[in-house]
mmCIF file of C-alpha atoms in Angstrom:
data_model
loop_
_atom_site.group_PDB
_atom_site.id
_atom_site.type_symbol
_atom_site.label_atom_id
_atom_site.label_comp_id
_atom_site.label_asym_id
_atom_site.label_seq_id
_atom_site.Cartn_x
_atom_site.Cartn_y
_atom_site.Cartn_z
ATOM 1 C CA UNK A 1 0.000 0.000 0.000
ATOM 2 C CA UNK A 2 2.760 2.460 0.936
ATOM 3 C CA UNK A 3 4.676 1.485 -2.182
ATOM 4 C CA UNK A 4 1.688 2.302 -4.384
ATOM 5 C CA UNK A 5 1.044 5.555 -2.514
ATOM 6 C CA UNK A 6 4.598 6.638 -3.217
ATOM 7 C CA UNK A 7 4.393 5.463 -6.811
ATOM 8 C CA UNK A 8 1.175 7.272 -7.715
ATOM 9 C CA UNK A 9 2.003 10.450 -5.786
ATOM 10 C CA UNK A 10 5.365 10.698 -7.532
ATOM 11 C CA UNK A 11 3.856 9.891 -10.924
ATOM 12 C CA UNK A 12 1.064 12.461 -10.510
ATOM 13 C CA UNK A 13 3.631 15.174 -9.771
ATOM 14 C CA UNK A 14 6.220 14.243 -12.376
ATOM 15 C CA UNK A 15 4.039 13.791 -15.472
ATOM 16 C CA UNK A 16 3.149 17.482 -15.659
ATOM 17 C CA UNK A 17 5.043 18.919 -18.618
ATOM 18 C CA UNK A 18 7.537 21.345 -17.131
ATOM 19 C CA UNK A 19 11.033 22.547 -17.921
ATOM 20 C CA UNK A 20 12.716 19.239 -17.104
ATOM 21 C CA UNK A 21 10.297 17.095 -19.111
ATOM 22 C CA UNK A 22 10.463 19.491 -22.072
ATOM 23 C CA UNK A 23 14.254 19.199 -22.007
ATOM 24 C CA UNK A 24 14.090 15.390 -22.009
ATOM 25 C CA UNK A 25 11.674 15.421 -24.961
ATOM 26 C CA UNK A 26 13.997 17.739 -26.892
ATOM 27 C CA UNK A 27 17.021 15.515 -26.232
ATOM 28 C CA UNK A 28 15.056 12.459 -27.350
ATOM 29 C CA UNK A 29 14.063 14.362 -30.464
ATOM 30 C CA UNK A 30 17.724 15.072 -31.174
ATOM 31 C CA UNK A 31 18.734 11.496 -30.254
ATOM 32 C CA UNK A 32 21.230 13.094 -27.930
ATOM 33 C CA UNK A 33 22.682 10.907 -25.135
ATOM 34 C CA UNK A 34 19.167 10.041 -24.007
ATOM 35 C CA UNK A 35 20.307 7.307 -21.603
ATOM 36 C CA UNK A 36 22.636 9.772 -19.870
ATOM 37 C CA UNK A 37 19.928 12.448 -19.749
ATOM 38 C CA UNK A 38 17.307 10.093 -18.282
ATOM 39 C CA UNK A 39 19.811 8.629 -15.821
ATOM 40 C CA UNK A 40 20.907 12.028 -14.497
ATOM 41 C CA UNK A 41 17.306 13.180 -14.034
ATOM 42 C CA UNK A 42 16.520 9.959 -12.177
ATOM 43 C CA UNK A 43 19.655 10.142 -10.011
ATOM 44 C CA UNK A 44 18.795 13.729 -9.051
ATOM 45 C CA UNK A 45 15.320 12.542 -8.091
ATOM 46 C CA UNK A 46 16.853 9.836 -5.908
ATOM 47 C CA UNK A 47 18.853 12.421 -3.974
ATOM 48 C CA UNK A 48 16.060 14.992 -3.713
ATOM 49 C CA UNK A 49 13.316 12.539 -2.787
ATOM 50 C CA UNK A 50 15.445 10.900 -0.117
ATOM 51 C CA UNK A 51 16.330 14.330 1.240
ATOM 52 C CA UNK A 52 12.643 15.178 1.461
ATOM 53 C CA UNK A 53 11.381 11.848 2.778
ATOM 54 C CA UNK A 54 14.021 11.444 5.487
ATOM 55 C CA UNK A 55 13.528 14.801 7.152
ATOM 56 C CA UNK A 56 15.645 17.492 5.524
ATOM 57 C CA UNK A 57 12.712 18.641 3.392
ATOM 58 C CA UNK A 58 11.022 20.230 6.404
ATOM 59 C CA UNK A 59 14.151 22.304 7.103
ATOM 60 C CA UNK A 60 14.475 23.441 3.473
ATOM 61 C CA UNK A 61 10.800 24.354 3.300
ATOM 62 C CA UNK A 62 11.353 26.813 6.155
ATOM 63 C CA UNK A 63 14.496 28.380 4.675
ATOM 64 C CA UNK A 64 13.440 31.472 2.645
ATOM 65 C CA UNK A 65 17.004 32.377 1.661
ATOM 66 C CA UNK A 66 17.544 29.013 -0.024
ATOM 67 C CA UNK A 67 14.152 29.218 -1.731
ATOM 68 C CA UNK A 68 14.972 32.746 -2.947
ATOM 69 C CA UNK A 69 18.345 31.639 -4.336
ATOM 70 C CA UNK A 70 16.925 28.623 -6.157
ATOM 71 C CA UNK A 71 14.106 30.713 -7.638
ATOM 72 C CA UNK A 72 16.534 33.403 -8.835
ATOM 73 C CA UNK A 73 18.954 31.003 -10.498
ATOM 74 C CA UNK A 74 16.078 29.030 -11.971
ATOM 75 C CA UNK A 75 14.495 32.152 -13.488
ATOM 76 C CA UNK A 76 17.747 33.185 -15.177
ATOM 77 C CA UNK A 77 18.296 29.696 -16.531
ATOM 78 C CA UNK A 78 14.793 29.106 -17.932
ATOM 79 C CA UNK A 79 14.642 32.560 -19.536
ATOM 80 C CA UNK A 80 17.953 31.877 -21.273
ATOM 81 C CA UNK A 81 16.868 28.435 -22.484
ATOM 82 C CA UNK A 82 13.528 29.907 -23.575
ATOM 83 C CA UNK A 83 15.387 32.486 -25.645
ATOM 84 C CA UNK A 84 17.411 29.731 -27.337
ATOM 85 C CA UNK A 85 14.237 27.738 -28.085
ATOM 86 C CA UNK A 86 12.505 30.835 -29.498
ATOM 87 C CA UNK A 87 15.531 31.618 -31.650
ATOM 88 C CA UNK A 88 15.502 28.059 -32.986
ATOM 89 C CA UNK A 89 11.752 28.258 -33.708
ATOM 90 C CA UNK A 90 12.027 31.562 -35.591
ATOM 91 C CA UNK A 91 15.273 31.213 -37.484
ATOM 92 C CA UNK A 92 15.910 27.495 -38.032
ATOM 93 C CA UNK A 93 15.877 26.410 -41.661
ATOM 94 C CA UNK A 94 14.532 23.220 -43.193
ATOM 95 C CA UNK A 95 18.011 21.771 -42.758
ATOM 96 C CA UNK A 96 18.248 22.912 -39.157
ATOM 97 C CA UNK A 97 20.057 20.931 -36.520
ATOM 98 C CA UNK A 98 16.781 19.485 -35.249
ATOM 99 C CA UNK A 99 15.813 18.070 -38.612
ATOM 100 C CA UNK A 100 19.112 16.496 -39.565
ATOM 101 C CA UNK A 101 19.731 12.816 -39.019
ATOM 102 C CA UNK A 102 23.486 13.253 -38.663
ATOM 103 C CA UNK A 103 24.476 12.251 -35.138
ATOM 104 C CA UNK A 104 27.238 14.877 -35.188
ATOM 105 C CA UNK A 105 24.526 17.426 -34.413
ATOM 106 C CA UNK A 106 24.130 16.013 -30.919
ATOM 107 C CA UNK A 107 25.562 18.094 -28.097
ATOM 108 C CA UNK A 108 28.801 17.010 -26.502
ATOM 109 C CA UNK A 109 28.517 14.646 -23.571
ATOM 110 C CA UNK A 110 29.913 17.294 -21.221
ATOM 111 C CA UNK A 111 27.345 19.888 -22.325
ATOM 112 C CA UNK A 112 24.538 17.337 -22.095
ATOM 113 C CA UNK A 113 25.512 16.403 -18.542
ATOM 114 C CA UNK A 114 25.672 20.084 -17.548
ATOM 115 C CA UNK A 115 22.240 20.848 -19.024
ATOM 116 C CA UNK A 116 20.686 17.745 -17.468
ATOM 117 C CA UNK A 117 21.994 18.759 -14.045
ATOM 118 C CA UNK A 118 20.887 22.366 -14.581
ATOM 119 C CA UNK A 119 17.329 21.382 -15.530
ATOM 120 C CA UNK A 120 17.186 19.040 -12.555
ATOM 121 C CA UNK A 121 18.808 21.219 -9.890
ATOM 122 C CA UNK A 122 18.043 24.808 -11.005
ATOM 123 C CA UNK A 123 14.354 24.038 -11.372
ATOM 124 C CA UNK A 124 12.418 25.112 -8.250
ATOM 125 C CA UNK A 125 9.428 23.007 -9.325
ATOM 126 C CA UNK A 126 11.565 19.882 -8.963
ATOM 127 C CA UNK A 127 12.294 20.813 -5.334
ATOM 128 C CA UNK A 128 8.631 21.570 -4.720
ATOM 129 C CA UNK A 129 7.592 18.131 -5.999
ATOM 130 C CA UNK A 130 10.383 15.952 -4.646
ATOM 131 C CA UNK A 131 11.558 17.599 -1.433
ATOM 132 C CA UNK A 132 8.557 19.530 -0.177
ATOM 133 C CA UNK A 133 5.406 17.676 -1.305
ATOM 134 C CA UNK A 134 6.702 14.101 -1.248
ATOM 135 C CA UNK A 135 8.726 14.857 1.880
ATOM 136 C CA UNK A 136 5.690 16.339 3.635
ATOM 137 C CA UNK A 137 3.559 13.316 2.702
ATOM 138 C CA UNK A 138 6.019 10.976 4.410
ATOM 139 C CA UNK A 139 6.563 13.071 7.522
ATOM 140 C CA UNK A 140 4.385 10.841 9.758
ATOM 141 C CA UNK A 141 5.884 7.526 8.580
ATOM 142 C CA UNK A 142 8.391 5.513 10.593
ATOM 143 C CA UNK A 143 11.756 4.610 9.047
ATOM 144 C CA UNK A 144 10.607 1.294 7.556
ATOM 145 C CA UNK A 145 7.492 2.885 6.079
ATOM 146 C CA UNK A 146 9.567 5.704 4.615
ATOM 147 C CA UNK A 147 11.809 3.186 2.823
ATOM 148 C CA UNK A 148 8.822 1.436 1.221
ATOM 149 C CA UNK A 149 7.240 4.774 0.291
ATOM 150 C CA UNK A 150 10.536 5.996 -1.185
ATOM 151 C CA UNK A 151 10.917 2.848 -3.314
ATOM 152 C CA UNK A 152 7.468 3.440 -4.778
ATOM 153 C CA UNK A 153 8.155 7.103 -5.508
ATOM 154 C CA UNK A 154 11.508 6.339 -7.114
ATOM 155 C CA UNK A 155 10.047 3.519 -9.215
ATOM 156 C CA UNK A 156 7.622 6.017 -10.758
ATOM 157 C CA UNK A 157 10.479 8.443 -11.421
ATOM 158 C CA UNK A 158 12.566 5.767 -13.138
ATOM 159 C CA UNK A 159 9.647 4.577 -15.254
ATOM 160 C CA UNK A 160 8.661 8.107 -16.303
ATOM 161 C CA UNK A 161 12.063 9.538 -17.243
ATOM 162 C CA UNK A 162 13.193 6.559 -19.294
ATOM 163 C CA UNK A 163 9.780 6.070 -20.938
ATOM 164 C CA UNK A 164 9.571 9.756 -21.863
ATOM 165 C CA UNK A 165 13.114 9.923 -23.189
ATOM 166 C CA UNK A 166 12.959 6.773 -25.287
ATOM 167 C CA UNK A 167 9.429 7.486 -26.545
ATOM 168 C CA UNK A 168 10.683 10.830 -27.902
ATOM 169 C CA UNK A 169 13.725 9.005 -29.287
ATOM 170 C CA UNK A 170 11.616 6.417 -31.129
ATOM 171 C CA UNK A 171 9.111 8.988 -32.422
ATOM 172 C CA UNK A 172 11.778 11.477 -33.483
ATOM 173 C CA UNK A 173 11.365 10.816 -37.263
ATOM 174 C CA UNK A 174 7.788 12.109 -36.991
ATOM 175 C CA UNK A 175 8.347 14.717 -34.286
ATOM 176 C CA UNK A 176 11.231 16.324 -36.173
ATOM 177 C CA UNK A 177 8.709 17.510 -38.764
ATOM 178 C CA UNK A 178 7.138 19.569 -35.976
ATOM 179 C CA UNK A 179 10.441 20.866 -34.640
ATOM 180 C CA UNK A 180 9.589 24.566 -34.983
ATOM 181 C CA UNK A 181 6.251 24.104 -33.230
ATOM 182 C CA UNK A 182 7.905 22.105 -30.446
ATOM 183 C CA UNK A 183 10.592 24.776 -30.026
ATOM 184 C CA UNK A 184 7.928 27.506 -29.903
ATOM 185 C CA UNK A 185 5.957 25.582 -27.265
ATOM 186 C CA UNK A 186 9.105 25.007 -25.214
ATOM 187 C CA UNK A 187 9.958 28.728 -25.438
ATOM 188 C CA UNK A 188 6.471 29.723 -24.237
ATOM 189 C CA UNK A 189 6.701 27.224 -21.397
ATOM 190 C CA UNK A 190 10.125 28.482 -20.297
ATOM 191 C CA UNK A 191 9.018 32.123 -20.358
ATOM 192 C CA UNK A 192 5.903 31.282 -18.332
ATOM 193 C CA UNK A 193 7.953 29.362 -15.758
ATOM 194 C CA UNK A 194 10.419 32.252 -15.609
ATOM 195 C CA UNK A 195 7.550 34.685 -15.077
ATOM 196 C CA UNK A 196 6.140 32.628 -12.190
ATOM 197 C CA UNK A 197 9.584 32.453 -10.571
ATOM 198 C CA UNK A 198 10.104 36.220 -10.878
ATOM 199 C CA UNK A 199 6.643 36.774 -9.396
ATOM 200 C CA UNK A 200 7.551 34.511 -6.487
ATOM 201 C CA UNK A 201 10.771 36.467 -5.895
ATOM 202 C CA UNK A 202 8.961 39.845 -5.977
ATOM 203 C CA UNK A 203 6.290 38.639 -3.560
ATOM 204 C CA UNK A 204 8.894 37.322 -1.121
ATOM 205 C CA UNK A 205 10.922 40.568 -1.101
#
């Protein structure tokens, strides 16, 4: 029962299309180190969920300075990535990097790792879902119950990230035809997320 509670709570939070999921879809579209991307996102979830479930989440939730810093860095990052996506949507040609089959268009492994970590750790919504909400849900459990709950939550994370990444990878021949639309949607999403983060910062000042 606790396993399934963790599984479905985690899945319900993670399936919402946000900055991290949009990034995974884009990397699958580009056939760009998708195993590495999915693995890093999952490993970050392991750390953050365990932090939340085993007590530290309550401390972080009460630390406004840390929340302010994460929101500020996240806003800068998503606005920048949104600008890149908008630029790609407006100025990419038919032979753009997204549409080419040549694997040389994939980002370097080092850049991919950096971006995967950035989307996982500079995204305040990830902390809200993994540390605060999941952590708060498990606050009344004993240690054994927390372990079972954590296994369920992490199972959902593993299933989602790898399914999303490889689904985009397999469907990339069809999705590449919609590359400009996908880039435009990603840009709009990033700007909206950036706006909500800026609003949060202004309210907390």
